[in-house]
Amino acid sequence: MTQKIISLAIILTFVFLSCSDLRKKMDESQLIEAKIDSILVLMTLEEKIGQLQQLQIKKNMHDSVCDLVRQGKVGSFLNPGNLETRNRLQKIAIGESRLGIPLIFGRDVIHGYRTVFPIPLGQAASWNPELVRKAARIAAMEASSEGIDWTFAPMIDISRDPRWGRVAEGCGEDPYLTGIYAKAMVHGFQGNDLKDPSAIASCGKHFAGYGDAEGGKDYNTTLIPESELRNIYLPPFKALVGAGGQTIMSAFNDLNGIPASGNEFTLRRILRNEWNFDGFVISDWDAIIEMIMHGFCKDGSEAALKAIKAGVDMEMVSTSYMNNLAGLVNNGELNTGLIDDAVKNILRVKYRLGLFDRPIAEVPCENVILTADNLELARRLATESCVLLKNSNQVLPVKEPVNRIAIIGPLADAPREQLGAWSPDGRPEESQTPLAAFQALKDNRKYLYAPGLQSSRDKSTRGFAEALKVAGSSQIIFLFLGEEAILSGENHSRAFLNLPGAQEQLIDLLASTGKPLVGIILAGRPLILSDIEDKLDAILYAWHPGTMAGPAIADLLLGKSVPSGKLTISFPRAEGQIPVYYNHRNTGRPPSEVHQGMIPGDPVNPVGHAAFYLDLDYRPMYPFGYGLSYTTFEYSGLKLSADTISMDDTLRVEITVKNSGLYEAFETTQLYIRDLYASLTRPVRELKGFQKFGLEPGESRKVVFRLTAADLAFYNYKGELLVESGDFRVFVGKSSADVLEAGFYLK
Ligand code: GLC
């Protein structure tokens, strides 16, 4: 009888909501909450737990999976494979399960779907958030056209350790910049209206601190003081939540002894209570049951209990929730209220995505995959992502009378490798390589090709003779080096970061010809270039540039485009120097210009005591924010609007930038601050603004920034955000290490 009364009440609620003028008064979110509540009361405990389960779809999907859907025991699938499979499962969910709650389908659409863009570490080097937003928008259109509702992106883990394979997936070492990209990608993936068929929910990952893995080993321990967590690792996630990000993924790592997927401090106190996040949290793959291996939980039941209490709403692939939550409720260990909260968070996102109104994904009426516009944007983003690290004697761009060009190296024609890590939907046959791009040019140049090596890890020198022959009949050598895609990404950390295989021998061989030697490096991380830098006349760092790597690189080397990329992660000189990053603290004994590597005699006395290595220059090989152009830019006239400001003033910072060279080009002017003394030691530089703009040769531009006290705030050890009066420095320039500076006092 009770059930009948409840059902009647619910039906009346629906009727009431659907037609009364109350509906007009209720805003969309109130309406969604009312609908959620009206479903929740109908759900059995088993159906509620079903919403918390995400399963993967294996190739030979058994009927058992369909039965689970029919029984309302699954809320989501990842990697549906194709639209048909996705819709087949959805039809079962909405048509054959008792309550007809739609499924949500997720996939790793990290840097493109079929049109693959540069890896995020490359995209970040464009310092062009608008372009990155557009790329995410294209990725969403392509992925949603094949039934994807939700991407497990953006990955916004800060990392300062290029040994970690997943630096490829992030935006580098700076929290402010990564936060800007987080917003851009959320807006790209989700669009302006989550109900739009082309919108896909974003997922900020991996929450939290995953990029601080000890020793750069993936999945490894992280020990991060709260102030560092709040000042460095959390800001990008806060930015994502502020931008309306709909989901968060809890990470694998243990954070200060508490696994991220059982961590109430991050998942409830910060994410929910401080940031008011109202989307849902999904664990990373098996991360809940891995809390047993962590030694944080005795068994699956305790893992499920700790995860649901901490605030993980949905379990990815492992089934500790499915197997244990009902028992925990029945034996009184778990309050159903926590399960209800998790269900509501998930249903909220499903409603916002319009899955209840439009559960079946339609194929768009016109093709949205690999369109000319998509490819053109991929080309532009790849072009703006490449960073020119060296260009001796302006050997680039190629100029007349050079018209015989050697194209050599294992990555000159590697369509799969140039797509980089996490490009499961990219297809090699759709990937345009540098060799193909040069060969497609109808110009008066001859392009001669020899791979030299079969892959980046090839140790055999049997291809060297042919490479030498090709080089011998050319006027300049374009040597394509780097890493195969599989050498970076998840579970692919490296202890040695030099070029793998016999690539360095190939460089030596080609350098011996005395011909201009240009190194184009395709890699998923900063590599150690110390031993090869002086053998290359020019170095273009292309990351893994994606589908349009070829046309983009050809444009740059031949001068159709001018490099504008700037590093968002410092390049170490040696693995022993890691971690090396720009926003470090000063210490009580900072190194100085004299600490530039081993000197004869007593290496310590002449240089004094400092935080340095006897046998290595203390500076990074290339600093954060660094990148050359074919032109030159001159900075002058740094001016501050005041030398003292109060807490509610705005400081105007102005500088003049001039294109003093011969090429029209983009420049990214960067603004940093330094808090000279505070209740906590503060970094020697903190990025607080940047502007990217084009200048004609000879053209000057006044660049203006504005700083307020809020830009100077930091979290102290008690987790309090505060601004302290005192002396500050402002730095403006072309990289974190090449700036003009001025000071001001904050009252
Ligand atoms: C992986 C990754 C995560 C990814 C998920 C689904 O283990 O850590 O980033 O989104 O599983 O593929």
PDB file of C-alpha atoms in Angstrom, residues 120-362:
ATOM      1  CA  PRO A 120      48.226  19.096 -24.148  1.00  0.00           C
ATOM      2  CA  LEU A 121      51.811  19.943 -23.144  1.00  0.00           C
ATOM      3  CA  GLY A 122      52.259  21.099 -26.728  1.00  0.00           C
ATOM      4  CA  GLN A 123      48.950  22.921 -26.912  1.00  0.00           C
ATOM      5  CA  ALA A 124      49.881  24.745 -23.712  1.00  0.00           C
ATOM      6  CA  ALA A 125      53.060  26.022 -25.382  1.00  0.00           C
ATOM      7  CA  SER A 126      50.866  27.997 -27.793  1.00  0.00           C
ATOM      8  CA  TRP A 127      49.844  30.349 -24.936  1.00  0.00           C
ATOM      9  CA  ASN A 128      46.611  30.586 -26.922  1.00  0.00           C
ATOM     10  CA  PRO A 129      43.691  29.471 -24.713  1.00  0.00           C
ATOM     11  CA  GLU A 130      41.145  30.485 -27.340  1.00  0.00           C
ATOM     12  CA  LEU A 131      42.697  28.108 -29.864  1.00  0.00           C
ATOM     13  CA  VAL A 132      42.787  25.379 -27.225  1.00  0.00           C
ATOM     14  CA  ARG A 133      39.107  26.009 -26.500  1.00  0.00           C
ATOM     15  CA  LYS A 134      38.284  25.677 -30.184  1.00  0.00           C
ATOM     16  CA  ALA A 135      40.218  22.428 -30.392  1.00  0.00           C
ATOM     17  CA  ALA A 136      38.281  21.023 -27.452  1.00  0.00           C
ATOM     18  CA  ARG A 137      35.049  22.161 -29.134  1.00  0.00           C
ATOM     19  CA  ILE A 138      35.976  20.243 -32.282  1.00  0.00           C
ATOM     20  CA  ALA A 139      36.901  17.211 -30.213  1.00  0.00           C
ATOM     21  CA  ALA A 140      33.497  17.379 -28.531  1.00  0.00           C
ATOM     22  CA  MET A 141      31.666  17.648 -31.859  1.00  0.00           C
ATOM     23  CA  GLU A 142      33.520  14.691 -33.305  1.00  0.00           C
ATOM     24  CA  ALA A 143      33.206  12.525 -30.183  1.00  0.00           C
ATOM     25  CA  SER A 144      29.537  13.306 -29.512  1.00  0.00           C
ATOM     26  CA  SER A 145      28.711  12.416 -33.120  1.00  0.00           C
ATOM     27  CA  GLU A 146      29.771   8.873 -32.218  1.00  0.00           C
ATOM     28  CA  GLY A 147      27.802   8.680 -28.992  1.00  0.00           C
ATOM     29  CA  ILE A 148      30.286   9.975 -26.395  1.00  0.00           C
ATOM     30  CA  ASP A 149      28.575  12.018 -23.663  1.00  0.00           C
ATOM     31  CA  TRP A 150      31.581  12.679 -21.433  1.00  0.00           C
ATOM     32  CA  THR A 151      35.333  12.934 -21.754  1.00  0.00           C
ATOM     33  CA  PHE A 152      37.875  12.114 -19.060  1.00  0.00           C
ATOM     34  CA  ALA A 153      39.596  15.419 -19.698  1.00  0.00           C
ATOM     35  CA  PRO A 154      41.158  17.903 -19.116  1.00  0.00           C
ATOM     36  CA  MET A 155      44.075  16.388 -17.272  1.00  0.00           C
ATOM     37  CA  ILE A 156      45.251  19.335 -15.164  1.00  0.00           C
ATOM     38  CA  ASP A 157      47.841  17.803 -12.891  1.00  0.00           C
ATOM     39  CA  ILE A 158      50.756  20.121 -12.227  1.00  0.00           C
ATOM     40  CA  SER A 159      54.071  18.351 -12.672  1.00  0.00           C
ATOM     41  CA  ARG A 160      57.679  19.407 -12.350  1.00  0.00           C
ATOM     42  CA  ASP A 161      59.185  16.061 -13.298  1.00  0.00           C
ATOM     43  CA  PRO A 162      59.618  15.120 -16.977  1.00  0.00           C
ATOM     44  CA  ARG A 163      60.516  11.573 -15.961  1.00  0.00           C
ATOM     45  CA  TRP A 164      56.764  11.209 -15.324  1.00  0.00           C
ATOM     46  CA  GLY A 165      55.212  10.004 -18.572  1.00  0.00           C
ATOM     47  CA  ARG A 166      52.007  11.910 -17.958  1.00  0.00           C
ATOM     48  CA  VAL A 167      53.593  15.358 -18.231  1.00  0.00           C
ATOM     49  CA  ALA A 168      52.538  14.862 -21.854  1.00  0.00           C
ATOM     50  CA  GLU A 169      48.873  15.120 -20.884  1.00  0.00           C
ATOM     51  CA  GLY A 170      49.076  18.204 -18.684  1.00  0.00           C
ATOM     52  CA  CYS A 171      49.764  21.873 -19.325  1.00  0.00           C
ATOM     53  CA  GLY A 172      53.105  22.072 -17.528  1.00  0.00           C
ATOM     54  CA  GLU A 173      54.400  23.414 -14.237  1.00  0.00           C
ATOM     55  CA  ASP A 174      52.395  26.550 -13.662  1.00  0.00           C
ATOM     56  CA  PRO A 175      49.091  26.611 -11.752  1.00  0.00           C
ATOM     57  CA  TYR A 176      47.874  29.965 -13.110  1.00  0.00           C
ATOM     58  CA  LEU A 177      48.387  28.987 -16.754  1.00  0.00           C
ATOM     59  CA  THR A 178      47.004  25.485 -16.250  1.00  0.00           C
ATOM     60  CA  GLY A 179      43.929  27.037 -14.645  1.00  0.00           C
ATOM     61  CA  ILE A 180      43.372  29.182 -17.710  1.00  0.00           C
ATOM     62  CA  TYR A 181      43.638  26.136 -19.952  1.00  0.00           C
ATOM     63  CA  ALA A 182      41.323  24.190 -17.648  1.00  0.00           C
ATOM     64  CA  LYS A 183      38.632  26.835 -18.179  1.00  0.00           C
ATOM     65  CA  ALA A 184      39.258  26.925 -21.912  1.00  0.00           C
ATOM     66  CA  MET A 185      38.898  23.158 -22.244  1.00  0.00           C
ATOM     67  CA  VAL A 186      35.783  23.007 -20.077  1.00  0.00           C
ATOM     68  CA  HIS A 187      34.187  25.650 -22.288  1.00  0.00           C
ATOM     69  CA  GLY A 188      35.356  23.792 -25.369  1.00  0.00           C
ATOM     70  CA  PHE A 189      34.106  20.371 -24.333  1.00  0.00           C
ATOM     71  CA  GLN A 190      30.844  21.563 -22.753  1.00  0.00           C
ATOM     72  CA  GLY A 191      30.039  24.406 -25.110  1.00  0.00           C
ATOM     73  CA  ASN A 192      27.524  27.076 -24.126  1.00  0.00           C
ATOM     74  CA  ASP A 193      24.678  24.656 -23.446  1.00  0.00           C
ATOM     75  CA  LEU A 194      25.173  21.251 -21.889  1.00  0.00           C
ATOM     76  CA  LYS A 195      21.953  20.087 -23.509  1.00  0.00           C
ATOM     77  CA  ASP A 196      23.356  20.727 -26.966  1.00  0.00           C
ATOM     78  CA  PRO A 197      23.939  17.377 -28.724  1.00  0.00           C
ATOM     79  CA  SER A 198      27.567  18.388 -29.330  1.00  0.00           C
ATOM     80  CA  ALA A 199      28.261  19.086 -25.636  1.00  0.00           C
ATOM     81  CA  ILE A 200      30.223  16.524 -23.681  1.00  0.00           C
ATOM     82  CA  ALA A 201      30.778  16.704 -19.931  1.00  0.00           C
ATOM     83  CA  SER A 202      34.328  17.494 -18.886  1.00  0.00           C
ATOM     84  CA  CYS A 203      36.263  15.722 -16.139  1.00  0.00           C
ATOM     85  CA  GLY A 204      39.032  17.417 -14.184  1.00  0.00           C
ATOM     86  CA  LYS A 205      41.708  14.848 -13.392  1.00  0.00           C
ATOM     87  CA  HIS A 206      43.415  13.491 -11.388  1.00  0.00           C
ATOM     88  CA  PHE A 207      42.271  14.862  -8.096  1.00  0.00           C
ATOM     89  CA  ALA A 208      44.602  15.507  -6.372  1.00  0.00           C
ATOM     90  CA  GLY A 209      48.352  15.892  -6.441  1.00  0.00           C
ATOM     91  CA  TYR A 210      48.948  12.998  -8.855  1.00  0.00           C
ATOM     92  CA  GLY A 211      51.604  14.916 -10.792  1.00  0.00           C
ATOM     93  CA  ASP A 212      53.846  15.129  -7.752  1.00  0.00           C
ATOM     94  CA  ALA A 213      54.601  11.387  -7.963  1.00  0.00           C
ATOM     95  CA  GLU A 214      57.836  10.737  -6.107  1.00  0.00           C
ATOM     96  CA  GLY A 215      60.729  10.211  -8.522  1.00  0.00           C
ATOM     97  CA  GLY A 216      58.446  10.771 -11.473  1.00  0.00           C
ATOM     98  CA  LYS A 217      57.288   7.161 -11.231  1.00  0.00           C
ATOM     99  CA  ASP A 218      53.634   6.917 -12.232  1.00  0.00           C
ATOM    100  CA  TYR A 219      51.145   6.042  -9.471  1.00  0.00           C
ATOM    101  CA  ASN A 220      53.827   6.772  -6.858  1.00  0.00           C
ATOM    102  CA  THR A 221      53.468   8.347  -3.438  1.00  0.00           C
ATOM    103  CA  THR A 222      52.836  12.078  -3.113  1.00  0.00           C
ATOM    104  CA  LEU A 223      53.695  14.080  -0.006  1.00  0.00           C
ATOM    105  CA  ILE A 224      52.450  17.632  -0.398  1.00  0.00           C
ATOM    106  CA  PRO A 225      52.050  20.129   2.466  1.00  0.00           C
ATOM    107  CA  GLU A 226      48.613  21.732   2.516  1.00  0.00           C
ATOM    108  CA  SER A 227      49.936  25.167   1.557  1.00  0.00           C
ATOM    109  CA  GLU A 228      51.727  23.677  -1.476  1.00  0.00           C
ATOM    110  CA  LEU A 229      48.635  21.677  -2.361  1.00  0.00           C
ATOM    111  CA  ARG A 230      46.510  24.817  -2.247  1.00  0.00           C
ATOM    112  CA  ASN A 231      49.002  27.129  -3.957  1.00  0.00           C
ATOM    113  CA  ILE A 232      50.236  24.805  -6.699  1.00  0.00           C
ATOM    114  CA  TYR A 233      48.211  21.618  -7.277  1.00  0.00           C
ATOM    115  CA  LEU A 234      44.609  22.629  -6.546  1.00  0.00           C
ATOM    116  CA  PRO A 235      44.186  25.963  -8.395  1.00  0.00           C
ATOM    117  CA  PRO A 236      43.598  24.370 -11.824  1.00  0.00           C
ATOM    118  CA  PHE A 237      40.845  22.176 -10.339  1.00  0.00           C
ATOM    119  CA  LYS A 238      39.288  25.161  -8.609  1.00  0.00           C
ATOM    120  CA  ALA A 239      39.328  26.962 -11.946  1.00  0.00           C
ATOM    121  CA  LEU A 240      37.679  23.971 -13.614  1.00  0.00           C
ATOM    122  CA  VAL A 241      34.900  23.872 -11.017  1.00  0.00           C
ATOM    123  CA  GLY A 242      34.464  27.627 -11.345  1.00  0.00           C
ATOM    124  CA  ALA A 243      34.113  27.199 -15.100  1.00  0.00           C
ATOM    125  CA  GLY A 244      31.276  24.715 -14.622  1.00  0.00           C
ATOM    126  CA  GLY A 245      33.225  21.493 -14.993  1.00  0.00           C
ATOM    127  CA  GLN A 246      30.733  18.679 -14.433  1.00  0.00           C
ATOM    128  CA  THR A 247      32.883  15.812 -13.160  1.00  0.00           C
ATOM    129  CA  ILE A 248      36.130  15.188 -11.319  1.00  0.00           C
ATOM    130  CA  MET A 249      38.230  12.036 -11.340  1.00  0.00           C
ATOM    131  CA  SER A 250      39.833  10.915  -8.089  1.00  0.00           C
ATOM    132  CA  ALA A 251      43.428   9.849  -8.542  1.00  0.00           C
ATOM    133  CA  PHE A 252      45.478   6.686  -7.943  1.00  0.00           C
ATOM    134  CA  ASN A 253      48.115   8.199  -5.669  1.00  0.00           C
ATOM    135  CA  ASP A 254      48.163   8.286  -1.910  1.00  0.00           C
ATOM    136  CA  LEU A 255      48.309  11.901  -0.817  1.00  0.00           C
ATOM    137  CA  ASN A 256      50.093  12.399   2.508  1.00  0.00           C
ATOM    138  CA  GLY A 257      49.214   8.826   3.402  1.00  0.00           C
ATOM    139  CA  ILE A 258      45.559   8.944   2.351  1.00  0.00           C
ATOM    140  CA  PRO A 259      44.747   7.618  -1.130  1.00  0.00           C
ATOM    141  CA  ALA A 260      43.109  10.298  -3.263  1.00  0.00           C
ATOM    142  CA  SER A 261      40.070   8.034  -3.780  1.00  0.00           C
ATOM    143  CA  GLY A 262      39.494   7.772  -0.054  1.00  0.00           C
ATOM    144  CA  ASN A 263      40.475  11.300   0.867  1.00  0.00           C
ATOM    145  CA  GLU A 264      37.731  13.213   2.625  1.00  0.00           C
ATOM    146  CA  PHE A 265      39.903  16.298   2.958  1.00  0.00           C
ATOM    147  CA  THR A 266      40.212  16.837  -0.779  1.00  0.00           C
ATOM    148  CA  LEU A 267      36.941  15.280  -1.925  1.00  0.00           C
ATOM    149  CA  ARG A 268      34.584  16.712   0.689  1.00  0.00           C
ATOM    150  CA  ARG A 269      36.189  19.533   2.603  1.00  0.00           C
ATOM    151  CA  ILE A 270      37.781  21.219  -0.377  1.00  0.00           C
ATOM    152  CA  LEU A 271      35.814  20.092  -3.436  1.00  0.00           C
ATOM    153  CA  ARG A 272      32.323  20.118  -1.916  1.00  0.00           C
ATOM    154  CA  ASN A 273      32.397  22.389   1.101  1.00  0.00           C
ATOM    155  CA  GLU A 274      34.837  25.060  -0.016  1.00  0.00           C
ATOM    156  CA  TRP A 275      34.248  25.021  -3.769  1.00  0.00           C
ATOM    157  CA  ASN A 276      30.553  23.967  -3.751  1.00  0.00           C
ATOM    158  CA  PHE A 277      31.139  21.487  -6.543  1.00  0.00           C
ATOM    159  CA  ASP A 278      27.770  19.902  -7.474  1.00  0.00           C
ATOM    160  CA  GLY A 279      28.769  17.551 -10.258  1.00  0.00           C
ATOM    161  CA  PHE A 280      29.984  14.048  -9.575  1.00  0.00           C
ATOM    162  CA  VAL A 281      33.263  12.350  -8.754  1.00  0.00           C
ATOM    163  CA  ILE A 282      34.350   9.178 -10.512  1.00  0.00           C
ATOM    164  CA  SER A 283      37.269   7.116  -9.283  1.00  0.00           C
ATOM    165  CA  ASP A 284      40.100   6.367 -11.632  1.00  0.00           C
ATOM    166  CA  TRP A 285      40.248   2.820 -13.004  1.00  0.00           C
ATOM    167  CA  ASP A 286      40.167   0.366 -10.034  1.00  0.00           C
ATOM    168  CA  ALA A 287      41.465   3.159  -7.773  1.00  0.00           C
ATOM    169  CA  ILE A 288      38.936   2.223  -5.078  1.00  0.00           C
ATOM    170  CA  ILE A 289      39.977  -1.408  -4.709  1.00  0.00           C
ATOM    171  CA  GLU A 290      43.628  -0.365  -5.056  1.00  0.00           C
ATOM    172  CA  MET A 291      43.258   1.195  -1.627  1.00  0.00           C
ATOM    173  CA  ILE A 292      43.690  -2.384  -0.391  1.00  0.00           C
ATOM    174  CA  MET A 293      47.081  -2.577  -2.118  1.00  0.00           C
ATOM    175  CA  HIS A 294      47.909   0.831  -0.691  1.00  0.00           C
ATOM    176  CA  GLY A 295      47.420  -0.713   2.727  1.00  0.00           C
ATOM    177  CA  PHE A 296      44.682   1.742   3.526  1.00  0.00           C
ATOM    178  CA  CYS A 297      41.792  -0.786   3.458  1.00  0.00           C
ATOM    179  CA  LYS A 298      41.486  -4.345   4.657  1.00  0.00           C
ATOM    180  CA  ASP A 299      39.188  -5.544   1.877  1.00  0.00           C
ATOM    181  CA  GLY A 300      36.725  -4.507  -0.816  1.00  0.00           C
ATOM    182  CA  SER A 301      34.062  -3.742   1.728  1.00  0.00           C
ATOM    183  CA  GLU A 302      36.241  -1.299   3.638  1.00  0.00           C
ATOM    184  CA  ALA A 303      37.432   0.217   0.361  1.00  0.00           C
ATOM    185  CA  ALA A 304      33.845   0.802  -0.727  1.00  0.00           C
ATOM    186  CA  LEU A 305      32.959   2.274   2.657  1.00  0.00           C
ATOM    187  CA  LYS A 306      35.944   4.638   2.754  1.00  0.00           C
ATOM    188  CA  ALA A 307      35.437   5.736  -0.850  1.00  0.00           C
ATOM    189  CA  ILE A 308      31.725   6.508  -0.526  1.00  0.00           C
ATOM    190  CA  LYS A 309      32.314   8.281   2.763  1.00  0.00           C
ATOM    191  CA  ALA A 310      35.151  10.297   1.252  1.00  0.00           C
ATOM    192  CA  GLY A 311      32.932  11.371  -1.613  1.00  0.00           C
ATOM    193  CA  VAL A 312      33.581   9.170  -4.646  1.00  0.00           C
ATOM    194  CA  ASP A 313      30.202   8.963  -6.384  1.00  0.00           C
ATOM    195  CA  MET A 314      30.910   6.551  -9.243  1.00  0.00           C
ATOM    196  CA  GLU A 315      33.289   3.598  -9.372  1.00  0.00           C
ATOM    197  CA  MET A 316      35.207   3.056 -12.611  1.00  0.00           C
ATOM    198  CA  VAL A 317      35.383  -0.596 -13.616  1.00  0.00           C
ATOM    199  CA  SER A 318      36.061  -2.231 -10.238  1.00  0.00           C
ATOM    200  CA  THR A 319      32.854  -3.342  -8.511  1.00  0.00           C
ATOM    201  CA  SER A 320      33.415  -2.798  -4.806  1.00  0.00           C
ATOM    202  CA  TYR A 321      30.289  -0.627  -4.646  1.00  0.00           C
ATOM    203  CA  MET A 322      28.172  -3.187  -6.500  1.00  0.00           C
ATOM    204  CA  ASN A 323      29.467  -5.976  -4.276  1.00  0.00           C
ATOM    205  CA  ASN A 324      29.474  -4.292  -0.882  1.00  0.00           C
ATOM    206  CA  LEU A 325      27.353  -1.173  -0.434  1.00  0.00           C
ATOM    207  CA  ALA A 326      24.046  -2.969   0.124  1.00  0.00           C
ATOM    208  CA  GLY A 327      25.649  -5.176   2.762  1.00  0.00           C
ATOM    209  CA  LEU A 328      27.175  -2.139   4.481  1.00  0.00           C
ATOM    210  CA  VAL A 329      23.753  -0.476   4.600  1.00  0.00           C
ATOM    211  CA  ASN A 330      22.057  -3.640   5.855  1.00  0.00           C
ATOM    212  CA  ASN A 331      24.561  -4.140   8.670  1.00  0.00           C
ATOM    213  CA  GLY A 332      24.229  -0.521   9.700  1.00  0.00           C
ATOM    214  CA  GLU A 333      27.766   0.592   8.761  1.00  0.00           C
ATOM    215  CA  LEU A 334      26.618   2.910   6.010  1.00  0.00           C
ATOM    216  CA  ASN A 335      23.881   5.522   5.979  1.00  0.00           C
ATOM    217  CA  THR A 336      21.810   5.414   2.782  1.00  0.00           C
ATOM    218  CA  GLY A 337      21.987   9.210   2.773  1.00  0.00           C
ATOM    219  CA  LEU A 338      25.534   9.006   1.411  1.00  0.00           C
ATOM    220  CA  ILE A 339      24.354   6.744  -1.390  1.00  0.00           C
ATOM    221  CA  ASP A 340      21.455   9.090  -2.124  1.00  0.00           C
ATOM    222  CA  ASP A 341      23.859  12.024  -2.368  1.00  0.00           C
ATOM    223  CA  ALA A 342      26.034  10.153  -4.849  1.00  0.00           C
ATOM    224  CA  VAL A 343      23.011   9.166  -6.940  1.00  0.00           C
ATOM    225  CA  LYS A 344      21.766  12.749  -6.953  1.00  0.00           C
ATOM    226  CA  ASN A 345      25.133  14.063  -8.132  1.00  0.00           C
ATOM    227  CA  ILE A 346      25.129  11.602 -11.017  1.00  0.00           C
ATOM    228  CA  LEU A 347      21.488  12.167 -11.971  1.00  0.00           C
ATOM    229  CA  ARG A 348      22.101  15.918 -11.859  1.00  0.00           C
ATOM    230  CA  VAL A 349      24.777  15.673 -14.537  1.00  0.00           C
ATOM    231  CA  LYS A 350      22.654  13.296 -16.604  1.00  0.00           C
ATOM    232  CA  TYR A 351      19.785  15.789 -16.482  1.00  0.00           C
ATOM    233  CA  ARG A 352      22.053  18.721 -17.309  1.00  0.00           C
ATOM    234  CA  LEU A 353      23.411  16.815 -20.308  1.00  0.00           C
ATOM    235  CA  GLY A 354      19.859  16.265 -21.527  1.00  0.00           C
ATOM    236  CA  LEU A 355      20.198  12.489 -21.386  1.00  0.00           C
ATOM    237  CA  PHE A 356      16.666  12.103 -20.046  1.00  0.00           C
ATOM    238  CA  ASP A 357      15.255  14.200 -22.904  1.00  0.00           C
ATOM    239  CA  ARG A 358      17.534  12.880 -25.626  1.00  0.00           C
ATOM    240  CA  PRO A 359      18.957   9.512 -24.529  1.00  0.00           C
ATOM    241  CA  ILE A 360      19.596   8.218 -28.010  1.00  0.00           C
ATOM    242  CA  ALA A 361      22.542   9.807 -29.811  1.00  0.00           C
ATOM    243  CA  GLU A 362      21.657  10.861 -33.332  1.00  0.00           C
TER     244      GLU A 362
END
